Each structure stands twice: as C-alpha cells, then as structure tokens.
Coordinates of C-alpha atoms in Angstrom, one line a residue:
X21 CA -45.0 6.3 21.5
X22 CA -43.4 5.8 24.7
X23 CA -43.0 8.1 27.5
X24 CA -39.1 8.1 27.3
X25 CA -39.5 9.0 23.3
X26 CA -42.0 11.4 23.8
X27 CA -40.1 13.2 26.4
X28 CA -36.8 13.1 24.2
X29 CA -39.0 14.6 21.6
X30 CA -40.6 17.2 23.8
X31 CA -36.8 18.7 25.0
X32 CA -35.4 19.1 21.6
X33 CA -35.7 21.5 18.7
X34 CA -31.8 21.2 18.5
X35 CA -30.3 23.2 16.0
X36 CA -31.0 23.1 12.7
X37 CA -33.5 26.3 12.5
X38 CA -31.2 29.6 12.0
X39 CA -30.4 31.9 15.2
X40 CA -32.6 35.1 15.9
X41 CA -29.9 36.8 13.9
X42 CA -30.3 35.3 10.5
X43 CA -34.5 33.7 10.8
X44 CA -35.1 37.1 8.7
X45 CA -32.5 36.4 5.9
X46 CA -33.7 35.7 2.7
X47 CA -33.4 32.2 1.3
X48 CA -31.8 30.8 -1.6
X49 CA -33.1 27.7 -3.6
X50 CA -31.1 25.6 -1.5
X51 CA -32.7 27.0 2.1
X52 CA -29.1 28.3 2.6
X53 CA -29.3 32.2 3.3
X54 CA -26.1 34.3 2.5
X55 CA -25.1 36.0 5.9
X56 CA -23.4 39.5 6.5
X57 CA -20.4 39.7 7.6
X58 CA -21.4 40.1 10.9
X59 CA -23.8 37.4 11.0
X60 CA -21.8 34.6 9.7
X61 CA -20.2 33.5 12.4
X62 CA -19.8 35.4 15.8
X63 CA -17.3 37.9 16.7
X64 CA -15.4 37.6 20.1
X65 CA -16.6 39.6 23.4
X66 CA -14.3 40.5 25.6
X67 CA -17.1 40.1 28.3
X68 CA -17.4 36.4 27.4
X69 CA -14.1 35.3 25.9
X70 CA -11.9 37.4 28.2
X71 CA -10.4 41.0 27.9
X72 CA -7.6 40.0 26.1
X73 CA -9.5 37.8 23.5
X74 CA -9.0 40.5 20.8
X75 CA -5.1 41.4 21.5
X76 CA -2.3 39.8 19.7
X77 CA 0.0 37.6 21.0
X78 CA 2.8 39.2 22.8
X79 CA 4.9 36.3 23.1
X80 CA 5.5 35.8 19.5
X81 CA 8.7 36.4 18.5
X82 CA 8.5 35.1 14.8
X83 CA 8.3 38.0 11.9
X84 CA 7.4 38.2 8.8
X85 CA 10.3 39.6 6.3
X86 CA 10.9 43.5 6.2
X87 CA 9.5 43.5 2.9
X88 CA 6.5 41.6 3.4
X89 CA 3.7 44.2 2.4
X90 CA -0.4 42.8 1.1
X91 CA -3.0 45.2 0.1
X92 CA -4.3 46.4 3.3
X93 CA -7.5 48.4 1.6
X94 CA -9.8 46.5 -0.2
X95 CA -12.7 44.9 1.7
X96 CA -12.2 41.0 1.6
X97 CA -15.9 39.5 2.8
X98 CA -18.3 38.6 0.5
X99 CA -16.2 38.2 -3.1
X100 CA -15.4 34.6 -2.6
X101 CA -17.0 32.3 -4.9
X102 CA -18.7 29.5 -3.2
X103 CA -17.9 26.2 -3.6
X104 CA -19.8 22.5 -3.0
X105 CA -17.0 20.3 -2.0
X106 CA -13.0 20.5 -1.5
X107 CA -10.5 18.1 -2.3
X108 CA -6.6 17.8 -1.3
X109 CA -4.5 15.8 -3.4
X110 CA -1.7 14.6 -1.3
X111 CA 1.9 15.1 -3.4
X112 CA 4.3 15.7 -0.5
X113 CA 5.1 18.8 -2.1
X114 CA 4.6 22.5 -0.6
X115 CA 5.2 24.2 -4.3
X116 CA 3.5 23.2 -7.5
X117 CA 3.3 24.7 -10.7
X118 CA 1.5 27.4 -11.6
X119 CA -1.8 25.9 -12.2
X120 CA -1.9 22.8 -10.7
X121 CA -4.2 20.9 -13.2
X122 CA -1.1 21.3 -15.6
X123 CA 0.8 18.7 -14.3
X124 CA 1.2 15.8 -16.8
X125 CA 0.1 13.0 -15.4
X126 CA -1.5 14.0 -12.4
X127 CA -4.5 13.3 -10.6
X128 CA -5.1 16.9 -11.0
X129 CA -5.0 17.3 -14.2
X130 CA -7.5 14.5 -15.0
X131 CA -9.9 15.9 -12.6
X132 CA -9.6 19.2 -14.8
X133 CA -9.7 16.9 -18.4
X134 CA -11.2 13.4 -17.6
X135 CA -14.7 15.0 -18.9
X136 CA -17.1 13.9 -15.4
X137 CA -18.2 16.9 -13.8
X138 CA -19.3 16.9 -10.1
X139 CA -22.9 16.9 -10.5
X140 CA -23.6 18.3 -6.8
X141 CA -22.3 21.9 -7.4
X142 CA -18.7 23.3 -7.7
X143 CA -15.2 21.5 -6.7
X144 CA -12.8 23.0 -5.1
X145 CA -9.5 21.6 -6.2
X146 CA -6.0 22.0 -4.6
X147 CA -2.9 20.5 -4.2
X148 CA -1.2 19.3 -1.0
X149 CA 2.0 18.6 1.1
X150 CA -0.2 15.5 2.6
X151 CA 2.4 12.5 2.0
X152 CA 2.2 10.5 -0.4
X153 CA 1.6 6.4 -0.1
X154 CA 5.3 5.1 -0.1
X155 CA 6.8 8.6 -1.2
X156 CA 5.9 8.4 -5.1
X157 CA 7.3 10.6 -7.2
X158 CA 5.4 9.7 -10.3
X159 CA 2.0 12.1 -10.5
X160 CA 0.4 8.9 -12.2
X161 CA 1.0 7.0 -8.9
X162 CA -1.5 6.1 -6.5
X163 CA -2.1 8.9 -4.3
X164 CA -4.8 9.9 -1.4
X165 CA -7.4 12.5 -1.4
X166 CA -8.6 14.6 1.6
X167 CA -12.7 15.3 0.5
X168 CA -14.0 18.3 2.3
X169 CA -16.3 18.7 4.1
X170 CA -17.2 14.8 4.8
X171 CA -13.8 14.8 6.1
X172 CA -13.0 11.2 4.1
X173 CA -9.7 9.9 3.3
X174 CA -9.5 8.1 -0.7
X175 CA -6.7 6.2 -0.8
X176 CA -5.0 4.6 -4.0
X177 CA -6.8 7.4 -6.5
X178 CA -5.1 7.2 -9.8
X179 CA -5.6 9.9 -13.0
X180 CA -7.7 6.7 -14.4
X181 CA -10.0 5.9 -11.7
X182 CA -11.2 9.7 -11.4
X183 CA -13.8 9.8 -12.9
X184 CA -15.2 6.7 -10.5
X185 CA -14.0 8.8 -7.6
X186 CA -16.4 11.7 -8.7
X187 CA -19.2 9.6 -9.4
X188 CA -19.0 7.3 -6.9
X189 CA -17.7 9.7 -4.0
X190 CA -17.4 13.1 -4.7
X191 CA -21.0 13.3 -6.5
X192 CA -22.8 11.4 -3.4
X193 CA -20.5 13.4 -0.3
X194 CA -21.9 15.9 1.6
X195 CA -21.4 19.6 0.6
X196 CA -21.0 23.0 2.1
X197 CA -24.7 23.2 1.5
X198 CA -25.9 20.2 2.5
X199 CA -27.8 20.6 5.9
X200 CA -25.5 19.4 9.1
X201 CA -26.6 16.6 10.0
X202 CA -29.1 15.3 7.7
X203 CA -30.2 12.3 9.3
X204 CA -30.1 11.7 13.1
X205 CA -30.7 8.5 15.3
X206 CA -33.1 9.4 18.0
X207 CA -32.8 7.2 21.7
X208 CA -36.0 5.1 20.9
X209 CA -37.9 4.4 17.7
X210 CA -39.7 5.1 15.8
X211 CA -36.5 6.3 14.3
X212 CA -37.1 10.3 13.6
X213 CA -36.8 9.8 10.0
X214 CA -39.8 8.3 9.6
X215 CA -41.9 10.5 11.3
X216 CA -44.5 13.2 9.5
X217 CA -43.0 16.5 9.9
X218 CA -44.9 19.6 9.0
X219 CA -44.1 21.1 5.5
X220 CA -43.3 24.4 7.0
X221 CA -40.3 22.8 8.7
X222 CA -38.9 20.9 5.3
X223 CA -36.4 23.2 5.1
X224 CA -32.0 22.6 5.1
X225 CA -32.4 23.0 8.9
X226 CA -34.5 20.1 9.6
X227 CA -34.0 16.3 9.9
X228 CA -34.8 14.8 7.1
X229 CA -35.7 11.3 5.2
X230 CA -32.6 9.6 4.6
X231 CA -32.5 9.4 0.1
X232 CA -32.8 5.6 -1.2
X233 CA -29.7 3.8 -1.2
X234 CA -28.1 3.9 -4.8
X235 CA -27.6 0.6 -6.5
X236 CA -24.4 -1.1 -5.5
X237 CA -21.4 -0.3 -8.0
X238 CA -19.0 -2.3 -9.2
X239 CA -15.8 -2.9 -6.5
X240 CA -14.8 0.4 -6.0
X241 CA -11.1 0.8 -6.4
X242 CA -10.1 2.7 -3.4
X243 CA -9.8 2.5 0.1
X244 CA -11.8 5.1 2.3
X245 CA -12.0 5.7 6.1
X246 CA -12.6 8.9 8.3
X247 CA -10.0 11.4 8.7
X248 CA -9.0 11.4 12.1
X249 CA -8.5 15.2 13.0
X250 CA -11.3 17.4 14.4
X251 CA -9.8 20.6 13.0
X252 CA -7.7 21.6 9.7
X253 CA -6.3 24.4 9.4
X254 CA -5.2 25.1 5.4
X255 CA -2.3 27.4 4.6
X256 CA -1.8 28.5 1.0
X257 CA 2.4 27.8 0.5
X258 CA 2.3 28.4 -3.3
X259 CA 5.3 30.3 -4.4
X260 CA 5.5 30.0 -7.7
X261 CA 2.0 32.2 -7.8
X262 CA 3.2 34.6 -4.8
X263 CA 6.4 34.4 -3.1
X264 CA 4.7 35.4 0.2
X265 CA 2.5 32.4 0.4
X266 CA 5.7 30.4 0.2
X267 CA 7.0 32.5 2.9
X268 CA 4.4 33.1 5.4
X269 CA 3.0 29.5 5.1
X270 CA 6.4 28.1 7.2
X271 CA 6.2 30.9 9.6
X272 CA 2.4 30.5 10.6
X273 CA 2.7 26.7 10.5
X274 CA 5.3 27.4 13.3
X275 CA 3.4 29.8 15.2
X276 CA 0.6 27.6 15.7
X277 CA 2.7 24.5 16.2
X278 CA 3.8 26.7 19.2
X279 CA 0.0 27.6 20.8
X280 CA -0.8 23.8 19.6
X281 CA 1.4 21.5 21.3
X282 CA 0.5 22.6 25.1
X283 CA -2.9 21.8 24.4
X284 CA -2.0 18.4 23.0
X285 CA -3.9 19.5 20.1
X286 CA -0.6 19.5 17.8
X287 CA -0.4 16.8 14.9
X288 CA 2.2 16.8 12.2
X289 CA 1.9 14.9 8.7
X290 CA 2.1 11.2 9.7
X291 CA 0.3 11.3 13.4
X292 CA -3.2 10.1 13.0
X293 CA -4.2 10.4 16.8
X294 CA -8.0 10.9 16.8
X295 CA -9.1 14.7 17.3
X296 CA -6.1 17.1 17.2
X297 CA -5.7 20.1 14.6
X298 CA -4.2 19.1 11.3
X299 CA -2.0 21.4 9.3
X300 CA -1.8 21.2 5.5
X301 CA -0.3 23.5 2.7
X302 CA -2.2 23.9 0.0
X303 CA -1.6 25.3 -3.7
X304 CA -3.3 28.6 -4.3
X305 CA -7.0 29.7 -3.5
X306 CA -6.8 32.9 -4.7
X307 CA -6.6 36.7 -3.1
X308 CA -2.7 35.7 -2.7
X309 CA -2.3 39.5 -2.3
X310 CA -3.9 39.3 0.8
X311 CA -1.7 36.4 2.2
X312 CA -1.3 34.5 4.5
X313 CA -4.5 33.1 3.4
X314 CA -5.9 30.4 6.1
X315 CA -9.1 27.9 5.7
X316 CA -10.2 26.2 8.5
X317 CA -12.7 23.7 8.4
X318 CA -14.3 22.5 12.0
X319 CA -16.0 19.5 12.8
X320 CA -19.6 19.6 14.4
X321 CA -20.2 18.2 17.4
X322 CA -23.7 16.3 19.4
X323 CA -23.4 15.1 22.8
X324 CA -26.5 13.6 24.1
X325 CA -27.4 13.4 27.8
X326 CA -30.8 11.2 28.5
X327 CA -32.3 12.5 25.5
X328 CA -31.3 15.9 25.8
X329 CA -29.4 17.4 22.7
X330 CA -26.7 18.8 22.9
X331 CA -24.7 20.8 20.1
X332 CA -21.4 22.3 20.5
X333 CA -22.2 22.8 24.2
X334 CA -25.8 24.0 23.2
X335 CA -28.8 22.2 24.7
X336 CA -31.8 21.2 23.1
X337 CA -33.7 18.4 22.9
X338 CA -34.9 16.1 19.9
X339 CA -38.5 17.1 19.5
X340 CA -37.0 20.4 18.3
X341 CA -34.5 18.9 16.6
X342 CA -37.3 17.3 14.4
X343 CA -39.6 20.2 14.3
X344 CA -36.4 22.6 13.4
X345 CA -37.4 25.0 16.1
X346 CA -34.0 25.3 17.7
X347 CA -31.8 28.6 18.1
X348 CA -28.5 27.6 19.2
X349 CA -25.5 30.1 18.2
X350 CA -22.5 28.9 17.0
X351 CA -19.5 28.7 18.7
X352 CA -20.4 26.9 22.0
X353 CA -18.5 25.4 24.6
X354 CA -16.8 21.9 24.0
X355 CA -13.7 22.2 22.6
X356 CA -12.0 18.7 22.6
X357 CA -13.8 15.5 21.1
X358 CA -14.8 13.3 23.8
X359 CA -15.6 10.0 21.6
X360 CA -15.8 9.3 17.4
X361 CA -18.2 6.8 16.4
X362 CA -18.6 6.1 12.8
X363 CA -20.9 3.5 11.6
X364 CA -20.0 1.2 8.9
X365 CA -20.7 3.9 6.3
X366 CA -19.0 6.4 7.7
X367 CA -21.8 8.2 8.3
X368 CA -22.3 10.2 11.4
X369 CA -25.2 9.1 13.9
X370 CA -26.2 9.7 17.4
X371 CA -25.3 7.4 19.7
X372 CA -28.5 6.1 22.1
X373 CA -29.1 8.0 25.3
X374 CA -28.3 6.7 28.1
X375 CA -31.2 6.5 31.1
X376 CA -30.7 7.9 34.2
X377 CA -29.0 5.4 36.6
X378 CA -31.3 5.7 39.6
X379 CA -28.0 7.1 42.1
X380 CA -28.6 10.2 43.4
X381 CA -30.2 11.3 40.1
X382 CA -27.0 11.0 38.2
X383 CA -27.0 10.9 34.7
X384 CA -24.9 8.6 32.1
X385 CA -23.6 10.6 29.6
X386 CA -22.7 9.0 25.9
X387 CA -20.4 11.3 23.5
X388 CA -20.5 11.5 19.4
X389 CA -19.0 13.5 17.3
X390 CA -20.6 14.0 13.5
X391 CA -17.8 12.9 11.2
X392 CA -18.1 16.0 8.9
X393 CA -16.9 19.5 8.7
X394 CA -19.6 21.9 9.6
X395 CA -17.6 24.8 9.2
X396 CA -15.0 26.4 7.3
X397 CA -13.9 29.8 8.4
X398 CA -11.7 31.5 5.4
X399 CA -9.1 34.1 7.0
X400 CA -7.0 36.3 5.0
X401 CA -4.1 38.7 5.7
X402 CA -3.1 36.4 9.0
X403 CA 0.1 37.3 11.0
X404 CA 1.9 35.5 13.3
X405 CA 0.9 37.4 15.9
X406 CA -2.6 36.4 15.2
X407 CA -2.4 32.6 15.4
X408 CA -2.5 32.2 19.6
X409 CA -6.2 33.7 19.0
X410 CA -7.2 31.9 16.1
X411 CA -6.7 28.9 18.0
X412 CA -8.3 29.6 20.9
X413 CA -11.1 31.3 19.4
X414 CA -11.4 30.5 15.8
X415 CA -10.5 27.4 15.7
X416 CA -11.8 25.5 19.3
X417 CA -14.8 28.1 19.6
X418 CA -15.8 28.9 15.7
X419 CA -15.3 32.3 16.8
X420 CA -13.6 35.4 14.7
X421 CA -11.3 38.2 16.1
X422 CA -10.3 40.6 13.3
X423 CA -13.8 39.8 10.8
X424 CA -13.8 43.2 9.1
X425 CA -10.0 43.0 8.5
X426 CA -9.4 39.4 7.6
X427 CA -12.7 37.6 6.9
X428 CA -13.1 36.4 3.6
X429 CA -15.9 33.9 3.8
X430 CA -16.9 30.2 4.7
X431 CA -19.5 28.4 5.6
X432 CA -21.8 27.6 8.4
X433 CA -24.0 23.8 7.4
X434 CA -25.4 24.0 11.1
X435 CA -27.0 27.4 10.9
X436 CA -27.8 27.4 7.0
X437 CA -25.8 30.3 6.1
X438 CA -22.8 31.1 3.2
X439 CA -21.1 34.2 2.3
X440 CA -21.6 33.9 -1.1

C-alpha cells in the first residue's frame, strides 16, 4: 500500500456511521434506525444560522385566501408511511383525477394493474406537471418519468413497457434506504471495495462491495440520463382531492420563485441548467388537511481535497470512510454544486484527488457531486411566509425551522435514519 493511500485511508472515516445523536438508536433489519423528531435532521440556531433564521419573511406580500383554514392540532411527525422509491409521471397537467391510477390509458394506471411489483420495497407514485415529450395529450403516449431518489430521468415510458421499467429500473435504483453512497472510488488503488473490512462495520453506513453486474437485458426501450437539478422541491396542486392544494400550490410556487431567482438558483419547467432548484406539482400524497404539503429531496454532496473527504462541507478522510467511523452532522456548509460527474452508468463516484502542487503548499482541489437524492425533507402546513427560510435553510442547508409544527417525515440515506 502506498504512502499517499495509506495516508488517504488514515484521514477518513467520512460519514457513513450515524452522528453522536442517533449511534444509540435501535436498528431496523435494514441498519436504518427510525429517528425522533428531533433527531432527524437538525433544527436551526440562531447562534449559528443567524437571529433571524427562525422569523418569517416580512417581505412577503402574497396571502393565502381569507378562508384558507388546515387542522392546526394534530401532531404531524412520525405517521407517514415510508416509502422505497418515488416516481413522477410527467402529464403537463397540475389537476388529475381523483386517484390518479384511474386514468384509462395511463402510465399510471398500468403501474397500479400491469401485475410487476417493485421488488425493492414500496413505490411512491404521483402524478406531475413535468411536460410532456411534444405536448401529448394521449395518456398512452410516450411520457417521462422522474425516479426518486437516484434522481434519473426515463424517457419514452409507455403503459406497455412498465413493467420493463420496474424490473429493469425501478427494481435495481437506489432507495430511501439504500446507504448514501454505496460504493466510493478512493485516490489510489486498491480500490476500497475490495478491501477486508471488519464485520462490525458491515452495516448501511459503510462502503460496501459493489453487487455483480446483472446479465445484460434485452435493448431497453427508453432513454435515461441524470436529472440535472440539485434540489426539488414537490408541491401537492391536487384540487379535485382538496381545493387548497390547488390553491396554495400557485401561491408557494411564486413565493419561492421570488427568494430563488437572486440566488440564480431559480429553474422553471423546460431549463435544464445543471444544479438549480426544480419545482414540480404533484397529485396528492396525503394529509391534504394539512396543506400546503412540500417534499424536498436534496442531493448529497463529496468534495475531495488530497485525499481528504469532504461531505456537505464536513471533513473526513477515507480510512474512516471505509471503517464507518465518521460523525459528520447533516446540514453542512456548501450550498451550490461546484462540478457533476457521472460515469457512464450514471452512477456517482469520487473523482481522484488531486496531489498537492509543490507552491507554497497549495492544494488542487477536484469537486463531485453524488448523482442521488440523499435527502427528502416532508413539510406540511407551509405558508408563504415560510418559503424565504425553507430556502435558505431547508433546502441549501438540510436544515428545519418550524419541525414540531410542520415536519412530517423524510429521509436521511447519509446518516441511516427514517421517520417511519
């Protein structure tokens, strides 16, 4: 082993063991542990995240109607069901009927009939505003799909070829429980996937050997590629189940358009700029009497420095990484992506660090971003008012503001922990 690994290795214990917080919650099968409300993901401190980081925005000037009243009593965390993966099913529409699966013809409805089940744990299905190819208006068209939480695009998905798509891409994605990331690429080999690791650490927060490559199926049908936004932010628009979805949906989409744009971070339905927040109504996810309900599923981010891991702003390095040791909290400091690199796959890997350059002990830094959601955050009973904070604290930082008022659950892959 050379010096240069073995000092890489020595650094790391990144970030796949649980914080101090949550090492004494019990485990499920899966290694997951379900997380209190308080644990799940961190609430904002004024002494960190400034003294206004709990306030609402004063500058909003957009209202929900007079009329617009949601239960305000019941306690929201923990009754969520939990769910493997989520897929949006783009029909340029913001209102559906009432069940979505019940639309003749649809993509939707063959999901619900074709007889394939996911085999990798529950789907979360919902409809979508994202556009349609060419603006069909058939629901036996070719459409796209938005998998969660690999973040892939499926283009050209017809009510014939689903079950393929579940077999060939929604059984074999990544899921809310599958440990974030799986497999990393260390700077120097031996690549850390082969190395022995002690059984103690073979848990969801460890790197692990990458599964045998399936046989090669027939030509697949569709068309994938990575979605190109770092955030999305899901709004339930679903009048026909509640007529406040339909109308807060429009009003929060504008809100946050507002906070959105002067941080460049704004992208409508056809702008495919890499990072960015995207914005997507969906059909109805339940708890509508606690509307506006908001999902927002964040991208996890590695930079690596010389060998020295680096995850979400956290430091560690990749000895740790491999031996799971690491406690880095969620919500750290970089906010924007720096640089995607996907490899032909798709799949997420570190790029190689770079030495230092021998000026002045400078040191060349190299940028990834893992291609899949590591988060999703599931707000309830959201305001206007409340979007300038759930961007700059939910959203960039994985942060919540108002958790024993509007947190309904989520999931945190990097940490190990659900609400459910």
């Amino acid at each position: 082993m050379t010096a240069t690994f073995a000092s890489a290795l020595k650094r790391g214990r990144a970030f796949l063991t649980p914080t101090n917080s949550s090492l004494s919650l019990p485990r499920l099968e899966n290694g997951f542990a379900k997380a209190p409300e308080e644990v799940l993901f961190p609430k904002v401190d004024p002494a960190i995240d400034g003294e206004d980081c709990d306030h609402d925005c004063e500058s909003c000037s957009i209202k929900y109607p007079a009329k617009f009243k949601i239960d305000e009593d019941d306690k929201l965390y923990g009754h969520v069901n939990g769910w493997a993966t989520h897929i949006l099913v783009a029909t340029g529409k913001t209102d559906w009927v009432r069940d979505v699966s019940d639309e003749k013809g649809s993509v939707m409805e063959a999901i619900r009939d074709c007889g394939v089940e996911p085999s990798n744990g529950k789907l979360m299905l919902s409809a979508s505003n994202i556009p349609t190819p060419h603006h069909h208006h058939s629901p036996s068209d070719p459409t796209t799909i938005l998998l969660l939480p690999s973040f892939t695009i499926i283009e050209n998905v017809t009510p014939k070829t689903v079950p393929t798509l579940i077999e060939h891409h929604i059984n074999l994605s990544s899921t809310s429980t599958t440990p974030f990331p799986s497999v990393i690429s260390l700077p120097e080999p031996p690549n850390i996937s082969t190395l022995s690791l002690d059984p103690e650490f073979a848990t969801p927060h460890n790197v692990t050997t990458p599964h045998p490559e399936p046989p090669s199926p027939s030509p697949s049908p569709f068309t994938t590629r990575p979605c190109p936004h770092k955030y999305l932010i899901l709004l339930c628009s679903q009048k026909t189940r509640d007529a406040r979805c339909g109308q807060s949906a429009p009003l929060l989409r504008r809100e946050l358009e507002r906070h959105l744009r002067p941080l460049g971070l704004y992208r409508d339905l056809h702008d495919e700029r890499p990072g960015g927040v995207g914005i997507y109504f969906i059909s109805h996810v339940g708890g509508h009497k606690y509307s506006a309900n908001m999902m927002i599923y964040r991208r996890g981010e590695i930079d690596v420095v010389d060998g020295q891991v680096e995850i979400n702003g956290d430091s560690a390095d990749a000895q740790d990484l491999a031996n799971g040791n690491s406690k880095v909290e969620a919500g750290g400091g970089n906010d924007l992506i720096d640089v995607v690199q996907e490899d032909e796959e798709n799949a997420s890997v570190l790029d190689r660090a770079s030495p230092s350059n021998g000026h002045g002990g400078e040191q060349k830094k190299k940028s990834t971003t893992i291609g899949e959601g590591s988060q999703c955050i599931w707000l309830a009973r959201v305001r206007p008012e409340d979007c300038e904070g759930i961007i700059k604290h939910t959203v960039l930082k994985g942060k919540v503001i108002k958790p024993a008022r509007q947190l309904r659950g989520g999931f945190d892959r990097q940490r190990g922990l659900v609400s459910w």
